[in-house]
Amino acid sequence: MLHIAGNISYKIAGGTVVGFALYGAERGPLAYFSSLRSYEEFLTEFGTPDSVERNEAYGDLLGLHNYYWGSKKQAYWDSWDERLSSVNLGGYDGNHGPRQTP
């Protein structure tokens, strides 16, 4: 991973950029989505994901990982702060479809 200023990271494998991530709160690359105030509004903007994984701790819902396989995208909805907190595009785990078991 190569992290640069402005809340952007690049995933590098074998000397090639295979993905990038946008993250942050009210400022930065996700500022465009700062008007989204509920998960329902998020779904209206992003569409229905192919898969959703709940992120929980001690019975509390922390957030939702939303996977969009066709666009190789993952969008994380932070349930505590009610906001989109990251978007990963490209070669990240889960972005290519269901996980295969050997």
CSV table of N, CA, C and O in Angstrom, one decimal:
chain,number,residue,atom,x,y,z
A,1,MET,N,0.8,-1.2,0.0
A,1,MET,CA,0.0,0.0,0.0
A,1,MET,C,0.9,1.2,0.0
A,1,MET,O,1.9,1.3,0.7
A,2,LEU,N,0.5,2.2,-0.8
A,2,LEU,CA,1.2,3.5,-0.8
A,2,LEU,C,0.1,4.5,-0.4
A,2,LEU,O,-0.9,4.7,-1.1
A,3,HIS,N,0.3,5.1,0.7
A,3,HIS,CA,-0.6,6.1,1.2
A,3,HIS,C,0.0,7.5,0.9
A,3,HIS,O,1.1,7.8,1.1
A,4,ILE,N,-0.9,8.4,0.3
A,4,ILE,CA,-0.5,9.7,0.0
A,4,ILE,C,-1.4,10.7,0.7
A,4,ILE,O,-2.5,10.3,1.2
A,5,ALA,N,-1.0,12.0,0.7
A,5,ALA,CA,-1.8,13.0,1.3
A,5,ALA,C,-3.2,13.1,0.6
A,5,ALA,O,-3.3,12.8,-0.6
A,6,GLY,N,-4.2,13.5,1.3
A,6,GLY,CA,-5.5,13.7,0.7
A,6,GLY,C,-6.4,12.5,0.8
A,6,GLY,O,-7.4,12.4,0.1
A,7,ASN,N,-6.0,11.5,1.7
A,7,ASN,CA,-6.9,10.4,2.0
A,7,ASN,C,-7.1,9.5,0.8
A,7,ASN,O,-8.2,9.0,0.5
A,8,ILE,N,-6.0,9.2,0.1
A,8,ILE,CA,-6.0,8.3,-1.0
A,8,ILE,C,-4.8,7.3,-0.8
A,8,ILE,O,-3.7,7.7,-0.4
A,9,SER,N,-5.1,6.0,-1.1
A,9,SER,CA,-4.0,5.0,-1.1
A,9,SER,C,-4.1,4.2,-2.4
A,9,SER,O,-5.1,4.0,-3.0
A,10,TYR,N,-2.9,3.7,-2.7
A,10,TYR,CA,-2.8,2.8,-3.9
A,10,TYR,C,-2.3,1.5,-3.5
A,10,TYR,O,-1.4,1.4,-2.7
A,11,LYS,N,-2.9,0.4,-4.0
A,11,LYS,CA,-2.5,-0.9,-3.7
A,11,LYS,C,-1.6,-1.4,-4.9
A,11,LYS,O,-2.0,-1.3,-6.1
A,12,ILE,N,-0.4,-1.8,-4.5
A,12,ILE,CA,0.6,-2.2,-5.6
A,12,ILE,C,1.0,-3.6,-5.4
A,12,ILE,O,1.2,-4.1,-4.3
A,13,ALA,N,0.9,-4.4,-6.5
A,13,ALA,CA,1.3,-5.8,-6.5
A,13,ALA,C,2.2,-6.0,-7.7
A,13,ALA,O,1.8,-5.7,-8.8
A,14,GLY,N,3.4,-6.6,-7.4
A,14,GLY,CA,4.3,-6.9,-8.5
A,14,GLY,C,4.7,-5.6,-9.3
A,14,GLY,O,4.9,-5.7,-10.5
A,15,GLY,N,4.8,-4.5,-8.6
A,15,GLY,CA,5.2,-3.2,-9.3
A,15,GLY,C,4.1,-2.5,-10.1
A,15,GLY,O,4.4,-1.5,-10.7
A,16,THR,N,2.9,-3.0,-10.0
A,16,THR,CA,1.7,-2.5,-10.7
A,16,THR,C,0.6,-2.0,-9.8
A,16,THR,O,0.3,-2.7,-8.8
A,17,VAL,N,0.0,-0.9,-10.0
A,17,VAL,CA,-1.1,-0.4,-9.2
A,17,VAL,C,-2.3,-1.3,-9.6
A,17,VAL,O,-2.7,-1.4,-10.8
A,18,VAL,N,-2.8,-2.0,-8.6
A,18,VAL,CA,-3.9,-2.9,-8.9
A,18,VAL,C,-5.2,-2.5,-8.2
A,18,VAL,O,-6.3,-3.1,-8.3
A,19,GLY,N,-5.2,-1.4,-7.4
A,19,GLY,CA,-6.3,-0.8,-6.8
A,19,GLY,C,-6.0,0.5,-6.1
A,19,GLY,O,-4.9,0.8,-5.9
A,20,PHE,N,-7.1,1.2,-5.7
A,20,PHE,CA,-6.9,2.4,-4.9
A,20,PHE,C,-8.1,2.5,-4.0
A,20,PHE,O,-9.1,2.0,-4.2
A,21,ALA,N,-7.8,3.3,-2.9
A,21,ALA,CA,-8.8,3.5,-1.9
A,21,ALA,C,-9.0,5.0,-1.6
A,21,ALA,O,-8.0,5.7,-1.6
A,22,LEU,N,-10.2,5.4,-1.4
A,22,LEU,CA,-10.6,6.7,-1.0
A,22,LEU,C,-11.2,6.6,0.4
A,22,LEU,O,-12.0,5.7,0.6
A,23,TYR,N,-10.8,7.5,1.3
A,23,TYR,CA,-11.3,7.4,2.6
A,23,TYR,C,-11.3,8.8,3.3
A,23,TYR,O,-10.7,9.7,2.7
A,24,GLY,N,-11.9,8.9,4.4
A,24,GLY,CA,-11.9,10.2,5.2
A,24,GLY,C,-13.4,10.5,5.5
A,24,GLY,O,-14.3,9.9,5.1
A,25,ALA,N,-13.5,11.6,6.2
A,25,ALA,CA,-14.8,12.1,6.7
A,25,ALA,C,-15.3,13.2,5.8
A,25,ALA,O,-15.6,13.0,4.6
A,26,GLU,N,-15.5,14.3,6.3
A,26,GLU,CA,-16.2,15.4,5.6
A,26,GLU,C,-15.3,16.1,4.5
A,26,GLU,O,-15.9,16.6,3.6
A,27,ARG,N,-14.0,16.0,4.6
A,27,ARG,CA,-13.2,16.6,3.6
A,27,ARG,C,-12.5,15.4,2.8
A,27,ARG,O,-12.5,14.3,3.2
A,28,GLY,N,-11.9,15.8,1.7
A,28,GLY,CA,-11.2,14.8,1.0
A,28,GLY,C,-12.0,14.3,-0.2
A,28,GLY,O,-13.1,14.8,-0.5
A,29,PRO,N,-11.6,13.1,-0.7
A,29,PRO,CA,-12.3,12.6,-1.9
A,29,PRO,C,-13.7,12.1,-1.7
A,29,PRO,O,-14.4,12.0,-2.7
A,30,LEU,N,-14.1,11.9,-0.5
A,30,LEU,CA,-15.5,11.4,-0.2
A,30,LEU,C,-16.4,12.6,0.2
A,30,LEU,O,-17.6,12.3,0.5
A,31,ALA,N,-15.9,13.8,0.1
A,31,ALA,CA,-16.8,15.0,0.5
A,31,ALA,C,-18.0,15.0,-0.4
A,31,ALA,O,-19.1,15.5,0.1
A,32,TYR,N,-17.9,14.6,-1.6
A,32,TYR,CA,-19.1,14.6,-2.5
A,32,TYR,C,-20.3,13.9,-1.9
A,32,TYR,O,-21.4,14.2,-2.1
A,33,PHE,N,-20.0,12.8,-1.1
A,33,PHE,CA,-21.0,12.0,-0.5
A,33,PHE,C,-21.4,12.3,0.9
A,33,PHE,O,-22.1,11.6,1.6
A,34,SER,N,-20.9,13.5,1.4
A,34,SER,CA,-21.2,13.9,2.8
A,34,SER,C,-22.6,14.2,3.0
A,34,SER,O,-23.1,14.2,4.2
A,35,SER,N,-23.4,14.4,2.0
A,35,SER,CA,-24.9,14.6,2.2
A,35,SER,C,-25.6,13.3,2.5
A,35,SER,O,-26.8,13.4,3.0
A,36,LEU,N,-25.0,12.2,2.3
A,36,LEU,CA,-25.7,10.9,2.6
A,36,LEU,C,-25.8,10.8,4.1
A,36,LEU,O,-24.8,10.7,4.8
A,37,ARG,N,-27.0,10.7,4.7
A,37,ARG,CA,-27.2,10.6,6.1
A,37,ARG,C,-27.8,9.3,6.7
A,37,ARG,O,-28.0,9.2,7.8
A,38,SER,N,-28.1,8.4,5.8
A,38,SER,CA,-28.6,7.1,6.2
A,38,SER,C,-28.2,6.0,5.2
A,38,SER,O,-27.8,6.3,4.1
A,39,TYR,N,-28.2,4.8,5.7
A,39,TYR,CA,-27.9,3.7,4.8
A,39,TYR,C,-28.8,3.6,3.6
A,39,TYR,O,-28.4,3.2,2.5
A,40,GLU,N,-30.1,3.9,3.8
A,40,GLU,CA,-31.0,3.9,2.7
A,40,GLU,C,-30.6,4.9,1.6
A,40,GLU,O,-30.7,4.6,0.5
A,41,GLU,N,-30.2,6.1,2.1
A,41,GLU,CA,-29.7,7.1,1.1
A,41,GLU,C,-28.5,6.6,0.4
A,41,GLU,O,-28.3,6.8,-0.8
A,42,PHE,N,-27.6,5.9,1.1
A,42,PHE,CA,-26.4,5.3,0.5
A,42,PHE,C,-26.8,4.4,-0.6
A,42,PHE,O,-26.3,4.4,-1.7
A,43,LEU,N,-27.8,3.5,-0.3
A,43,LEU,CA,-28.2,2.5,-1.3
A,43,LEU,C,-28.8,3.1,-2.5
A,43,LEU,O,-28.7,2.6,-3.6
A,44,THR,N,-29.5,4.2,-2.3
A,44,THR,CA,-30.1,4.9,-3.4
A,44,THR,C,-29.0,5.5,-4.4
A,44,THR,O,-29.2,5.4,-5.6
A,45,GLU,N,-28.0,6.0,-3.8
A,45,GLU,CA,-26.9,6.5,-4.6
A,45,GLU,C,-26.0,5.4,-5.2
A,45,GLU,O,-25.6,5.5,-6.4
A,46,PHE,N,-25.7,4.3,-4.5
A,46,PHE,CA,-24.7,3.3,-4.9
A,46,PHE,C,-25.4,2.1,-5.6
A,46,PHE,O,-24.8,1.4,-6.3
A,47,GLY,N,-26.7,1.9,-5.3
A,47,GLY,CA,-27.4,0.7,-5.8
A,47,GLY,C,-27.3,-0.4,-4.8
A,47,GLY,O,-26.6,-0.4,-3.8
A,48,THR,N,-28.0,-1.5,-5.1
A,48,THR,CA,-28.0,-2.7,-4.3
A,48,THR,C,-26.7,-3.4,-4.5
A,48,THR,O,-26.3,-3.8,-5.6
A,49,PRO,N,-26.0,-3.7,-3.4
A,49,PRO,CA,-24.7,-4.4,-3.5
A,49,PRO,C,-24.9,-5.9,-3.8
A,49,PRO,O,-26.0,-6.5,-3.6
A,50,ASP,N,-23.9,-6.5,-4.4
A,50,ASP,CA,-24.0,-8.0,-4.6
A,50,ASP,C,-23.8,-8.8,-3.4
A,50,ASP,O,-24.3,-9.9,-3.3
A,51,SER,N,-23.1,-8.2,-2.4
A,51,SER,CA,-22.9,-8.9,-1.1
A,51,SER,C,-22.7,-7.8,0.0
A,51,SER,O,-22.2,-6.7,-0.3
A,52,VAL,N,-23.2,-8.1,1.2
A,52,VAL,CA,-23.0,-7.2,2.3
A,52,VAL,C,-22.5,-8.0,3.5
A,52,VAL,O,-23.0,-9.1,3.8
A,53,GLU,N,-21.4,-7.5,4.1
A,53,GLU,CA,-20.9,-8.2,5.3
A,53,GLU,C,-21.0,-7.2,6.5
A,53,GLU,O,-20.6,-6.0,6.4
A,54,ARG,N,-21.6,-7.7,7.6
A,54,ARG,CA,-21.8,-6.9,8.8
A,54,ARG,C,-20.5,-6.8,9.6
A,54,ARG,O,-19.8,-7.9,9.7
A,55,ASN,N,-20.1,-5.7,10.0
A,55,ASN,CA,-18.9,-5.5,10.9
A,55,ASN,C,-19.5,-5.3,12.3
A,55,ASN,O,-20.1,-4.2,12.5
A,56,GLU,N,-19.4,-6.2,13.2
A,56,GLU,CA,-20.0,-6.1,14.5
A,56,GLU,C,-18.9,-6.4,15.6
A,56,GLU,O,-18.0,-7.1,15.4
A,57,ALA,N,-19.2,-5.8,16.8
A,57,ALA,CA,-18.4,-6.0,18.0
A,57,ALA,C,-19.3,-6.0,19.2
A,57,ALA,O,-20.1,-5.0,19.4
A,58,TYR,N,-19.2,-7.0,20.0
A,58,TYR,CA,-20.0,-7.2,21.2
A,58,TYR,C,-21.5,-6.9,21.0
A,58,TYR,O,-22.2,-6.3,21.7
A,59,GLY,N,-22.0,-7.3,19.8
A,59,GLY,CA,-23.4,-7.2,19.5
A,59,GLY,C,-23.8,-5.9,18.9
A,59,GLY,O,-25.0,-5.7,18.5
A,60,ASP,N,-22.9,-5.0,18.7
A,60,ASP,CA,-23.2,-3.7,18.1
A,60,ASP,C,-22.8,-3.7,16.7
A,60,ASP,O,-21.7,-4.2,16.3
A,61,LEU,N,-23.6,-3.1,15.8
A,61,LEU,CA,-23.3,-3.0,14.4
A,61,LEU,C,-22.4,-1.8,14.2
A,61,LEU,O,-22.8,-0.6,14.5
A,62,LEU,N,-21.2,-2.0,13.8
A,62,LEU,CA,-20.2,-0.9,13.5
A,62,LEU,C,-20.3,-0.4,12.1
A,62,LEU,O,-20.1,0.8,11.9
A,63,GLY,N,-20.6,-1.3,11.2
A,63,GLY,CA,-20.7,-0.8,9.8
A,63,GLY,C,-21.0,-2.0,8.9
A,63,GLY,O,-21.1,-3.1,9.3
A,64,LEU,N,-21.1,-1.6,7.6
A,64,LEU,CA,-21.5,-2.6,6.6
A,64,LEU,C,-20.5,-2.5,5.4
A,64,LEU,O,-20.3,-1.4,4.8
A,65,HIS,N,-19.9,-3.6,5.0
A,65,HIS,CA,-19.0,-3.7,3.8
A,65,HIS,C,-19.9,-4.1,2.7
A,65,HIS,O,-20.6,-5.1,2.7
A,66,ASN,N,-20.0,-3.2,1.7
A,66,ASN,CA,-20.9,-3.4,0.5
A,66,ASN,C,-20.0,-3.7,-0.7
A,66,ASN,O,-19.2,-2.9,-1.0
A,67,TYR,N,-20.2,-4.9,-1.3
A,67,TYR,CA,-19.4,-5.3,-2.4
A,67,TYR,C,-20.2,-5.3,-3.7
A,67,TYR,O,-21.3,-5.8,-3.8
A,68,TYR,N,-19.6,-4.6,-4.7
A,68,TYR,CA,-20.1,-4.5,-6.0
A,68,TYR,C,-19.2,-5.2,-7.0
A,68,TYR,O,-18.2,-4.6,-7.4
A,69,TRP,N,-19.5,-6.4,-7.3
A,69,TRP,CA,-18.5,-7.3,-8.1
A,69,TRP,C,-18.3,-6.8,-9.5
A,69,TRP,O,-17.2,-6.9,-10.0
A,70,GLY,N,-19.3,-6.3,-10.2
A,70,GLY,CA,-19.2,-5.9,-11.6
A,70,GLY,C,-18.2,-4.7,-11.7
A,70,GLY,O,-17.4,-4.7,-12.7
A,71,SER,N,-18.2,-3.8,-10.7
A,71,SER,CA,-17.3,-2.7,-10.8
A,71,SER,C,-16.0,-2.9,-9.9
A,71,SER,O,-15.2,-1.9,-9.8
A,72,LYS,N,-15.9,-4.0,-9.3
A,72,LYS,CA,-14.8,-4.3,-8.4
A,72,LYS,C,-14.6,-3.2,-7.4
A,72,LYS,O,-13.6,-2.7,-7.2
A,73,LYS,N,-15.7,-3.0,-6.7
A,73,LYS,CA,-15.8,-1.9,-5.7
A,73,LYS,C,-16.3,-2.4,-4.4
A,73,LYS,O,-17.2,-3.2,-4.3
A,74,GLN,N,-15.8,-1.8,-3.3
A,74,GLN,CA,-16.3,-2.0,-2.0
A,74,GLN,C,-16.5,-0.7,-1.3
A,74,GLN,O,-15.6,0.2,-1.4
A,75,ALA,N,-17.6,-0.5,-0.8
A,75,ALA,CA,-18.0,0.8,-0.1
A,75,ALA,C,-18.3,0.4,1.4
A,75,ALA,O,-19.2,-0.4,1.6
A,76,TYR,N,-17.7,1.1,2.3
A,76,TYR,CA,-17.9,0.8,3.7
A,76,TYR,C,-18.8,1.9,4.3
A,76,TYR,O,-18.5,3.1,4.3
A,77,TRP,N,-20.0,1.5,4.8
A,77,TRP,CA,-20.9,2.4,5.5
A,77,TRP,C,-20.6,2.3,7.0
A,77,TRP,O,-20.8,1.2,7.6
A,78,ASP,N,-20.3,3.4,7.6
A,78,ASP,CA,-20.0,3.5,9.0
A,78,ASP,C,-21.3,3.7,9.7
A,78,ASP,O,-21.9,4.8,9.6
A,79,SER,N,-21.8,2.7,10.5
A,79,SER,CA,-23.1,2.8,11.1
A,79,SER,C,-23.1,3.7,12.4
A,79,SER,O,-24.1,4.2,12.7
A,80,TRP,N,-21.9,3.9,13.0
A,80,TRP,CA,-21.8,4.7,14.1
A,80,TRP,C,-22.0,6.2,13.8
A,80,TRP,O,-22.7,7.0,14.4
A,81,ASP,N,-21.2,6.6,12.7
A,81,ASP,CA,-21.2,8.0,12.3
A,81,ASP,C,-22.2,8.3,11.2
A,81,ASP,O,-22.3,9.4,10.7
A,82,GLU,N,-22.9,7.2,10.7
A,82,GLU,CA,-23.9,7.4,9.6
A,82,GLU,C,-23.3,8.1,8.4
A,82,GLU,O,-23.8,9.1,8.0
A,83,ARG,N,-22.2,7.5,7.9
A,83,ARG,CA,-21.6,8.1,6.7
A,83,ARG,C,-20.8,7.1,6.0
A,83,ARG,O,-20.4,6.0,6.5
A,84,LEU,N,-20.5,7.4,4.7
A,84,LEU,CA,-19.6,6.6,3.9
A,84,LEU,C,-18.2,6.9,4.3
A,84,LEU,O,-17.8,8.1,4.4
A,85,SER,N,-17.4,5.9,4.7
A,85,SER,CA,-16.1,6.2,5.3
A,85,SER,C,-15.0,5.7,4.4
A,85,SER,O,-13.9,6.2,4.5
A,86,SER,N,-15.3,4.8,3.4
A,86,SER,CA,-14.2,4.4,2.5
A,86,SER,C,-14.8,3.7,1.2
A,86,SER,O,-15.9,3.1,1.3
A,87,VAL,N,-14.1,3.8,0.2
A,87,VAL,CA,-14.4,3.2,-1.1
A,87,VAL,C,-13.1,2.6,-1.6
A,87,VAL,O,-12.1,3.3,-1.8
A,88,ASN,N,-13.1,1.3,-1.9
A,88,ASN,CA,-11.9,0.6,-2.5
A,88,ASN,C,-12.3,0.1,-3.8
A,88,ASN,O,-13.4,-0.5,-4.0
A,89,LEU,N,-11.4,0.4,-4.8
A,89,LEU,CA,-11.7,-0.1,-6.2
A,89,LEU,C,-10.5,-0.9,-6.6
A,89,LEU,O,-9.3,-0.6,-6.4
A,90,GLY,N,-10.8,-2.0,-7.3
A,90,GLY,CA,-9.8,-2.8,-7.9
A,90,GLY,C,-9.5,-4.1,-7.1
A,90,GLY,O,-10.4,-4.7,-6.6
A,91,GLY,N,-8.2,-4.4,-7.0
A,91,GLY,CA,-7.8,-5.7,-6.5
A,91,GLY,C,-7.8,-5.9,-5.0
A,91,GLY,O,-6.7,-6.2,-4.4
A,92,TYR,N,-8.9,-5.7,-4.4
A,92,TYR,CA,-9.0,-5.9,-2.9
A,92,TYR,C,-9.8,-7.1,-2.7
A,92,TYR,O,-10.7,-7.5,-3.5
A,93,ASP,N,-9.6,-7.8,-1.5
A,93,ASP,CA,-10.4,-9.0,-1.1
A,93,ASP,C,-11.9,-8.7,-1.2
A,93,ASP,O,-12.3,-7.7,-0.7
A,94,GLY,N,-12.6,-9.6,-1.9
A,94,GLY,CA,-14.0,-9.5,-1.9
A,94,GLY,C,-14.6,-8.7,-3.1
A,94,GLY,O,-15.8,-8.7,-3.4
A,95,ASN,N,-13.7,-8.0,-3.8
A,95,ASN,CA,-14.2,-7.1,-4.9
A,95,ASN,C,-14.4,-7.9,-6.2
A,95,ASN,O,-14.9,-7.3,-7.2
A,96,HIS,N,-14.0,-9.2,-6.3
A,96,HIS,CA,-14.1,-9.9,-7.5
A,96,HIS,C,-15.2,-11.0,-7.5
A,96,HIS,O,-15.3,-11.8,-8.4
A,97,GLY,N,-16.0,-11.0,-6.5
A,97,GLY,CA,-17.1,-12.0,-6.4
A,97,GLY,C,-16.9,-12.8,-5.2
A,97,GLY,O,-16.1,-12.6,-4.3
A,98,PRO,N,-17.8,-13.8,-5.1
A,98,PRO,CA,-17.8,-14.7,-3.8
A,98,PRO,C,-16.4,-15.3,-3.6
A,98,PRO,O,-15.7,-15.6,-4.5
A,99,ARG,N,-16.1,-15.4,-2.3
A,99,ARG,CA,-14.8,-16.0,-1.9
A,99,ARG,C,-14.9,-17.5,-2.2
A,99,ARG,O,-15.9,-18.2,-1.9
A,100,GLN,N,-13.9,-18.0,-2.8
A,100,GLN,CA,-13.8,-19.4,-3.2
A,100,GLN,C,-13.1,-20.2,-2.0
A,100,GLN,O,-12.1,-19.8,-1.5
A,101,THR,N,-13.7,-21.3,-1.7
A,101,THR,CA,-13.1,-22.2,-0.7
A,101,THR,C,-12.3,-23.3,-1.4
A,101,THR,O,-12.9,-23.9,-2.4
A,102,PRO,N,-11.1,-23.6,-1.0
A,102,PRO,CA,-10.3,-24.6,-1.7
A,102,PRO,C,-10.9,-26.0,-1.6
A,102,PRO,O,-11.6,-26.4,-0.8
